C-alpha positions as YAML, in Angstrom:
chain: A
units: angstrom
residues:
- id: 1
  name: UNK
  ca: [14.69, -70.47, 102.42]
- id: 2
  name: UNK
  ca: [12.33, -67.71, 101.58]
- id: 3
  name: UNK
  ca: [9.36, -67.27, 103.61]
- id: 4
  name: UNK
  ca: [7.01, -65.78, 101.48]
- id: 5
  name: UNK
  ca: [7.93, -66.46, 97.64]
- id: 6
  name: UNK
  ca: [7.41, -69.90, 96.81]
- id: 7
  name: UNK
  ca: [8.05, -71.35, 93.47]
- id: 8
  name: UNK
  ca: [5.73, -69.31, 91.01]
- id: 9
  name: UNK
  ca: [5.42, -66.16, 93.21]
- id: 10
  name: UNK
  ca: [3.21, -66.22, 96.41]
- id: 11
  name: UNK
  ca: [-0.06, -67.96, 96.69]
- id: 12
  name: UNK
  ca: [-2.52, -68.24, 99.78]
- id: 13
  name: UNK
  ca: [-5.98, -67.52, 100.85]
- id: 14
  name: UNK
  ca: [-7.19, -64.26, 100.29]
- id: 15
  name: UNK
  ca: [-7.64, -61.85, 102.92]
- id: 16
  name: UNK
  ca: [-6.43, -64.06, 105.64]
- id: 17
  name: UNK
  ca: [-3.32, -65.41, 105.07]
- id: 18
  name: UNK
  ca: [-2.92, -63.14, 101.67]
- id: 19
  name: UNK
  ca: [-3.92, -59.75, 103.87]
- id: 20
  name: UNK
  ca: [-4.17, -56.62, 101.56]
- id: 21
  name: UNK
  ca: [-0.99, -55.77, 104.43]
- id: 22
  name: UNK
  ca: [1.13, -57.70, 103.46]
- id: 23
  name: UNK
  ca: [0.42, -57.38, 99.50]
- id: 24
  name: UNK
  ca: [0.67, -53.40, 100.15]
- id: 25
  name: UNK
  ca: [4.38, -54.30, 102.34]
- id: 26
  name: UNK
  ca: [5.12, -56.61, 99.08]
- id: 27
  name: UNK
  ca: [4.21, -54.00, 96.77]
- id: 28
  name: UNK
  ca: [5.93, -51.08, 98.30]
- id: 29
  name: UNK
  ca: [9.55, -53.23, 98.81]
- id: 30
  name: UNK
  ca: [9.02, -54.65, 95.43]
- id: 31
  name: UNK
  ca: [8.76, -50.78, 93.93]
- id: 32
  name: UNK
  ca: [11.67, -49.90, 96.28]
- id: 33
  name: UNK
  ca: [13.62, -53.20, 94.78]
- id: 34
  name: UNK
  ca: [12.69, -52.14, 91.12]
- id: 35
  name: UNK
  ca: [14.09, -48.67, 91.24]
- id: 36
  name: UNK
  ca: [17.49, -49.34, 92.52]
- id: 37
  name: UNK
  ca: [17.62, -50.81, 89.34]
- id: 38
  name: UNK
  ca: [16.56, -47.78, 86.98]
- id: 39
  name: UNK
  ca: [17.19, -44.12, 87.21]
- id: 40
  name: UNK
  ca: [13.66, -42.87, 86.48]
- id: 41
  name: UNK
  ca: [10.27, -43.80, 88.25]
- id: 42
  name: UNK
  ca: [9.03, -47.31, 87.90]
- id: 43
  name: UNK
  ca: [6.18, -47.87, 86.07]
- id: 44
  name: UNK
  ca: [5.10, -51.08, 87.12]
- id: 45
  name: UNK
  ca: [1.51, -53.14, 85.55]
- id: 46
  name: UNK
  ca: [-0.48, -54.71, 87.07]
- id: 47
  name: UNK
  ca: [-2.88, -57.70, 85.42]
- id: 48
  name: UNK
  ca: [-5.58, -60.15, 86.95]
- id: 49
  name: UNK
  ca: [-7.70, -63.15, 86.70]
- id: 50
  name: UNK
  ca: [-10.93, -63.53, 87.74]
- id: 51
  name: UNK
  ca: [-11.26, -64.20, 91.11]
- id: 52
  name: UNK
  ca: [-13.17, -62.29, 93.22]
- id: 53
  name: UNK
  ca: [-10.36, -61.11, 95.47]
- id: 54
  name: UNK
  ca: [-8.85, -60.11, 92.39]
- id: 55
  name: UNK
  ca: [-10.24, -56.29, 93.17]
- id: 56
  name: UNK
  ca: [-8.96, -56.14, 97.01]
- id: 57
  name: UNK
  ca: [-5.33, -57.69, 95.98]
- id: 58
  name: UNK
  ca: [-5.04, -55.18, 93.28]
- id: 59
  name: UNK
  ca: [-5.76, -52.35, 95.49]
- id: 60
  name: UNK
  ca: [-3.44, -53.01, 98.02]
- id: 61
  name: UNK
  ca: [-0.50, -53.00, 95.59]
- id: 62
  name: UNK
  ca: [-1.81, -50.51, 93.70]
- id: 63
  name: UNK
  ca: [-1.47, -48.46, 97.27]
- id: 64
  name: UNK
  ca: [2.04, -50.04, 97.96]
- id: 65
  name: UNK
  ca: [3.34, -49.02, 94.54]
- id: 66
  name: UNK
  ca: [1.82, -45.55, 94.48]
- id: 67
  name: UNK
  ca: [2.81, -44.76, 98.44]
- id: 68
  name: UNK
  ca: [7.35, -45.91, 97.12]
- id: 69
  name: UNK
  ca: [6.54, -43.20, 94.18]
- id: 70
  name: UNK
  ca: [6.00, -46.01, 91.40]
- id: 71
  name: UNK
  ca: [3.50, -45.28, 88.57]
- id: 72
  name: UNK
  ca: [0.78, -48.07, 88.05]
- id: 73
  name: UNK
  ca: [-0.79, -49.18, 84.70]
- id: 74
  name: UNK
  ca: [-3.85, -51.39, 85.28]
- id: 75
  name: UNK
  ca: [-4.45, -53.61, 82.65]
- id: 76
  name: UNK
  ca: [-7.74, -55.19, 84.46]
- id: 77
  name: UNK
  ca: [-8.54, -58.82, 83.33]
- id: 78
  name: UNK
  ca: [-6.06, -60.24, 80.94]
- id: 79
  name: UNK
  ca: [-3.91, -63.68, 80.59]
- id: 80
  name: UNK
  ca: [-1.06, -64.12, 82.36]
- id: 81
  name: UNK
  ca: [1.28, -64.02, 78.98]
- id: 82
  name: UNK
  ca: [-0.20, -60.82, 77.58]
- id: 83
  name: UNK
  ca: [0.95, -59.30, 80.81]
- id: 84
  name: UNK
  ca: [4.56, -60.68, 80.17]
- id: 85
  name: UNK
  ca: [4.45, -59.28, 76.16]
- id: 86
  name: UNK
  ca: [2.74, -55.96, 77.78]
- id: 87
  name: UNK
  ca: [5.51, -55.87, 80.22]
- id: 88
  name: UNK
  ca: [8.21, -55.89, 77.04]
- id: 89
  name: UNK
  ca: [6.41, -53.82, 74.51]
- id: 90
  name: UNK
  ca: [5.12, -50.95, 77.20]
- id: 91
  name: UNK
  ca: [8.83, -50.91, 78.00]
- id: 92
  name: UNK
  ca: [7.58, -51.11, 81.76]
- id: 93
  name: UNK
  ca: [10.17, -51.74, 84.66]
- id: 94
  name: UNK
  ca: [8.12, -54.97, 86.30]
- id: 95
  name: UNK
  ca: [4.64, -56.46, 86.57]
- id: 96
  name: UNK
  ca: [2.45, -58.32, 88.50]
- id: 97
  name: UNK
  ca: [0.13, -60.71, 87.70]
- id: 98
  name: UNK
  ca: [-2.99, -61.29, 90.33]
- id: 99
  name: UNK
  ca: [-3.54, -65.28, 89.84]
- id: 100
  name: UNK
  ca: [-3.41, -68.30, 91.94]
- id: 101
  name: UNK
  ca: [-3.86, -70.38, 88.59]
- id: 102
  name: UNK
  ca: [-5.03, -73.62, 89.27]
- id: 103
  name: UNK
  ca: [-5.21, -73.33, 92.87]
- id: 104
  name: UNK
  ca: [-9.27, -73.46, 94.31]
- id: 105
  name: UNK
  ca: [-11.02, -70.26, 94.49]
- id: 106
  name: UNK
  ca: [-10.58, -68.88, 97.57]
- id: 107
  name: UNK
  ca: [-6.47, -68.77, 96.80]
- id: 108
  name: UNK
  ca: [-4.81, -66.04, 95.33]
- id: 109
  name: UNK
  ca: [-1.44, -65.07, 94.34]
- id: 110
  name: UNK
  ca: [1.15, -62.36, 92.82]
- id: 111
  name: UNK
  ca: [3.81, -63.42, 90.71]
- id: 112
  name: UNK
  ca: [6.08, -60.56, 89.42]
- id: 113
  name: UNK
  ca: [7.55, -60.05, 86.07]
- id: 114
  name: UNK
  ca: [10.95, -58.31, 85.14]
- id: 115
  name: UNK
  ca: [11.27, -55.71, 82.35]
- id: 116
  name: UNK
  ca: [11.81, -58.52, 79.84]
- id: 117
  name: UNK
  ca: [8.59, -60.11, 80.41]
- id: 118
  name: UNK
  ca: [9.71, -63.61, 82.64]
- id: 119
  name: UNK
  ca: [9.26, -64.11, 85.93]
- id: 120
  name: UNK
  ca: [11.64, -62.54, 88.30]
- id: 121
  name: UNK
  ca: [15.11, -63.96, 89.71]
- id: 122
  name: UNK
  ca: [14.70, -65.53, 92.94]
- id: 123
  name: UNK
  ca: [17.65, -63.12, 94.60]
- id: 124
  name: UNK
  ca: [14.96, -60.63, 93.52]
- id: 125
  name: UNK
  ca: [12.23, -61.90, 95.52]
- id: 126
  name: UNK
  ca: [14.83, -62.33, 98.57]
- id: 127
  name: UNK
  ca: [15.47, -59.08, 97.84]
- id: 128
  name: UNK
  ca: [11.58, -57.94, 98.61]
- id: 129
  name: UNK
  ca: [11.55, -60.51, 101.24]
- id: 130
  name: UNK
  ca: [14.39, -58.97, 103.03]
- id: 131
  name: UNK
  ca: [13.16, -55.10, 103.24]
- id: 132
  name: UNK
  ca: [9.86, -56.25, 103.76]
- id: 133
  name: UNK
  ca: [11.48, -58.05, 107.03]
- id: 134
  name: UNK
  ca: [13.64, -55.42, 108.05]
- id: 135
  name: UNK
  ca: [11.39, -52.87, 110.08]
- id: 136
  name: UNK
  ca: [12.03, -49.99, 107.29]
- id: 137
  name: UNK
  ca: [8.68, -50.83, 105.18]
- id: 138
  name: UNK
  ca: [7.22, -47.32, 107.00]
- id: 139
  name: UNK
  ca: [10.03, -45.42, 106.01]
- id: 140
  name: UNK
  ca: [10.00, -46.14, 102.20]
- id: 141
  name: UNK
  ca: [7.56, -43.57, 101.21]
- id: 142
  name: UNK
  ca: [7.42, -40.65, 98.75]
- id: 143
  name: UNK
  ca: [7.14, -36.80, 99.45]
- id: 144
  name: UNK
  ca: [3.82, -35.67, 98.81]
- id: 145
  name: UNK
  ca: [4.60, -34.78, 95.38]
- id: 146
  name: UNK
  ca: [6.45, -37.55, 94.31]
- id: 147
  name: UNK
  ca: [3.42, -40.03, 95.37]
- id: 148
  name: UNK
  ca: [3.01, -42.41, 91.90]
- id: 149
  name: UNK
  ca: [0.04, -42.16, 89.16]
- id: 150
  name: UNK
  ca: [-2.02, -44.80, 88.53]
- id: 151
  name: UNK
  ca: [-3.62, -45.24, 85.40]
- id: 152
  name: UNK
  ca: [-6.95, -47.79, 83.60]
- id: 153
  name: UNK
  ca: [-5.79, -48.98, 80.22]
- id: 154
  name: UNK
  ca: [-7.58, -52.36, 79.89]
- id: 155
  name: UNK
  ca: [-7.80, -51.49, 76.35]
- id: 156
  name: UNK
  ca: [-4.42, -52.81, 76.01]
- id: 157
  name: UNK
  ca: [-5.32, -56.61, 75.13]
- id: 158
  name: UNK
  ca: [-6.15, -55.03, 71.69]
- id: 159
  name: UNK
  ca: [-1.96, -55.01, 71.40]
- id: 160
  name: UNK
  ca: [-1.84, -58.21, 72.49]
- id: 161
  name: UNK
  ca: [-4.59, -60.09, 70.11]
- id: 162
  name: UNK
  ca: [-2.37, -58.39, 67.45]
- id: 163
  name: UNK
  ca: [0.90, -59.88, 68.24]
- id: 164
  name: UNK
  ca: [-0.98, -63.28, 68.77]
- id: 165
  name: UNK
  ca: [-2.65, -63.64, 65.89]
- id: 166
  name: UNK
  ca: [0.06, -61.96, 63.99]
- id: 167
  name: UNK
  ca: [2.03, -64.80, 65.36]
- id: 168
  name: UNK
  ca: [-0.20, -67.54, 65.27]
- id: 169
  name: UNK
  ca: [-2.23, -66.80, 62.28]
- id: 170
  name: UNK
  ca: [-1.73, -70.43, 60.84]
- id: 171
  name: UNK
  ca: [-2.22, -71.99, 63.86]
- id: 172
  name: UNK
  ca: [-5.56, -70.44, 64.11]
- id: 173
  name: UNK
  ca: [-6.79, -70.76, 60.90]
- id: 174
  name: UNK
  ca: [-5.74, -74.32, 61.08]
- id: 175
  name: UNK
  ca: [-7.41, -74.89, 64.10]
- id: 176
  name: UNK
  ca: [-10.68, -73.30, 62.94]
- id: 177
  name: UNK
  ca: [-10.41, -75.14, 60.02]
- id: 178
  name: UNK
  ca: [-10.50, -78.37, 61.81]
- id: 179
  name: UNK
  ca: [-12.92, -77.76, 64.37]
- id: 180
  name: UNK
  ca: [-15.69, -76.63, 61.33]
- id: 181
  name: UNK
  ca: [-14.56, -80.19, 59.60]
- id: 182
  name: UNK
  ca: [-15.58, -82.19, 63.06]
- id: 183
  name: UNK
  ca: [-18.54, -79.75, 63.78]
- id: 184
  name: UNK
  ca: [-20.14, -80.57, 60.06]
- id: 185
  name: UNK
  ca: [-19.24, -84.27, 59.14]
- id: 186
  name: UNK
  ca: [-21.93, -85.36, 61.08]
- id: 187
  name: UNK
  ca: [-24.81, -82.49, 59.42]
- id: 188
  name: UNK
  ca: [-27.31, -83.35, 57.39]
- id: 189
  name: UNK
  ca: [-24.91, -81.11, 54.54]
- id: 190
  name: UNK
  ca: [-22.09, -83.51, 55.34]
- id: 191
  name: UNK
  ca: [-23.07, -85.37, 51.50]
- id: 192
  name: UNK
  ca: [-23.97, -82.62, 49.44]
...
């Protein structure tokens, strides 16, 4: 049984049970994890909700990625499935999502994504789980000049509005349609 990945990633209350340690321990074995897996330096993204702990969680792996040599893309606020399509179309090695979903406010949460945009396999996360557990955390970092790059790109949702409505165009339109049909019936225009 895994003791810190639960079903959709790992979810607790921020800053005491979800310390900005141990997201910087599950950052830095999760950048360790993805590059065994690649022969060039991870870039990992990094996407969030809302929640005021947002900021502090995203620091902390922000540090544990940049400290393994892993460079950082932070998409700031932005869904949980344009992270997954940004995740595909950047061509990124992994993700992260900052999210507790529908858990009350003072949760929060991580769930990673793989290179093709779905939520990591669990051997993964046993994976992180194990060299987080196995003392060598403080050894896993990079030479001063192989220390990662983070970089601000929120403008990035601009590629994902475009493959949504590109894809959902109908729907939309539909939608919209509708809603101005429900909206107006009622108006005094309703029987001109």
């Amino acid at each position: 049984m895994r003791k810190y990945f639960g079903t959709d990633g790992i979810r607790r209350i921020a800053n005491t049970e979800l310390t900005p340690e141990l997201v910087y321990k599950v950052a830095k074995a999760g950048a360790y994890v993805f590059s065994k897996h690649t022969n060039h330096t991870p870039l990992i993204l990094i996407g969030k909700d809302t929640r005021l702990s947002g900021d502090l969680i995203e620091s902390s792996m922000t540090a544990g990625f940049l400290s393994y040599g892993a460079n950082v893309i932070h998409l700031g606020v932005m869904p949980t499935p344009a992270v997954a399509y940004l995740t595909r179309e950047l061509k990124a090695d992994a993700s992260v999502v900052i999210s507790a979903s529908h858990n009350p406010y003072e949760y929060n949460g991580i769930k990673f994504f793989s290179n093709k945009g779905m939520k990591i396999d669990d051997t993964l996360e046993e994976e992180i789980e194990e060299i987080m557990d196995s003392g060598k955390i403080d050894e896993l970092n990079a030479p001063h000049n192989k220390i990662g790059r983070a970089e601000y790109k929120p403008e990035l949702i601009e590629k994902y509005k475009s493959f949504y409505i590109q894809n959902f165009k109908q729907d939309i339109e539909e939608n919209l349609k509708e809603d101005f049909i429900v909206r107006n019936r009622h108006s005094k225009w309703s029987n001109i």
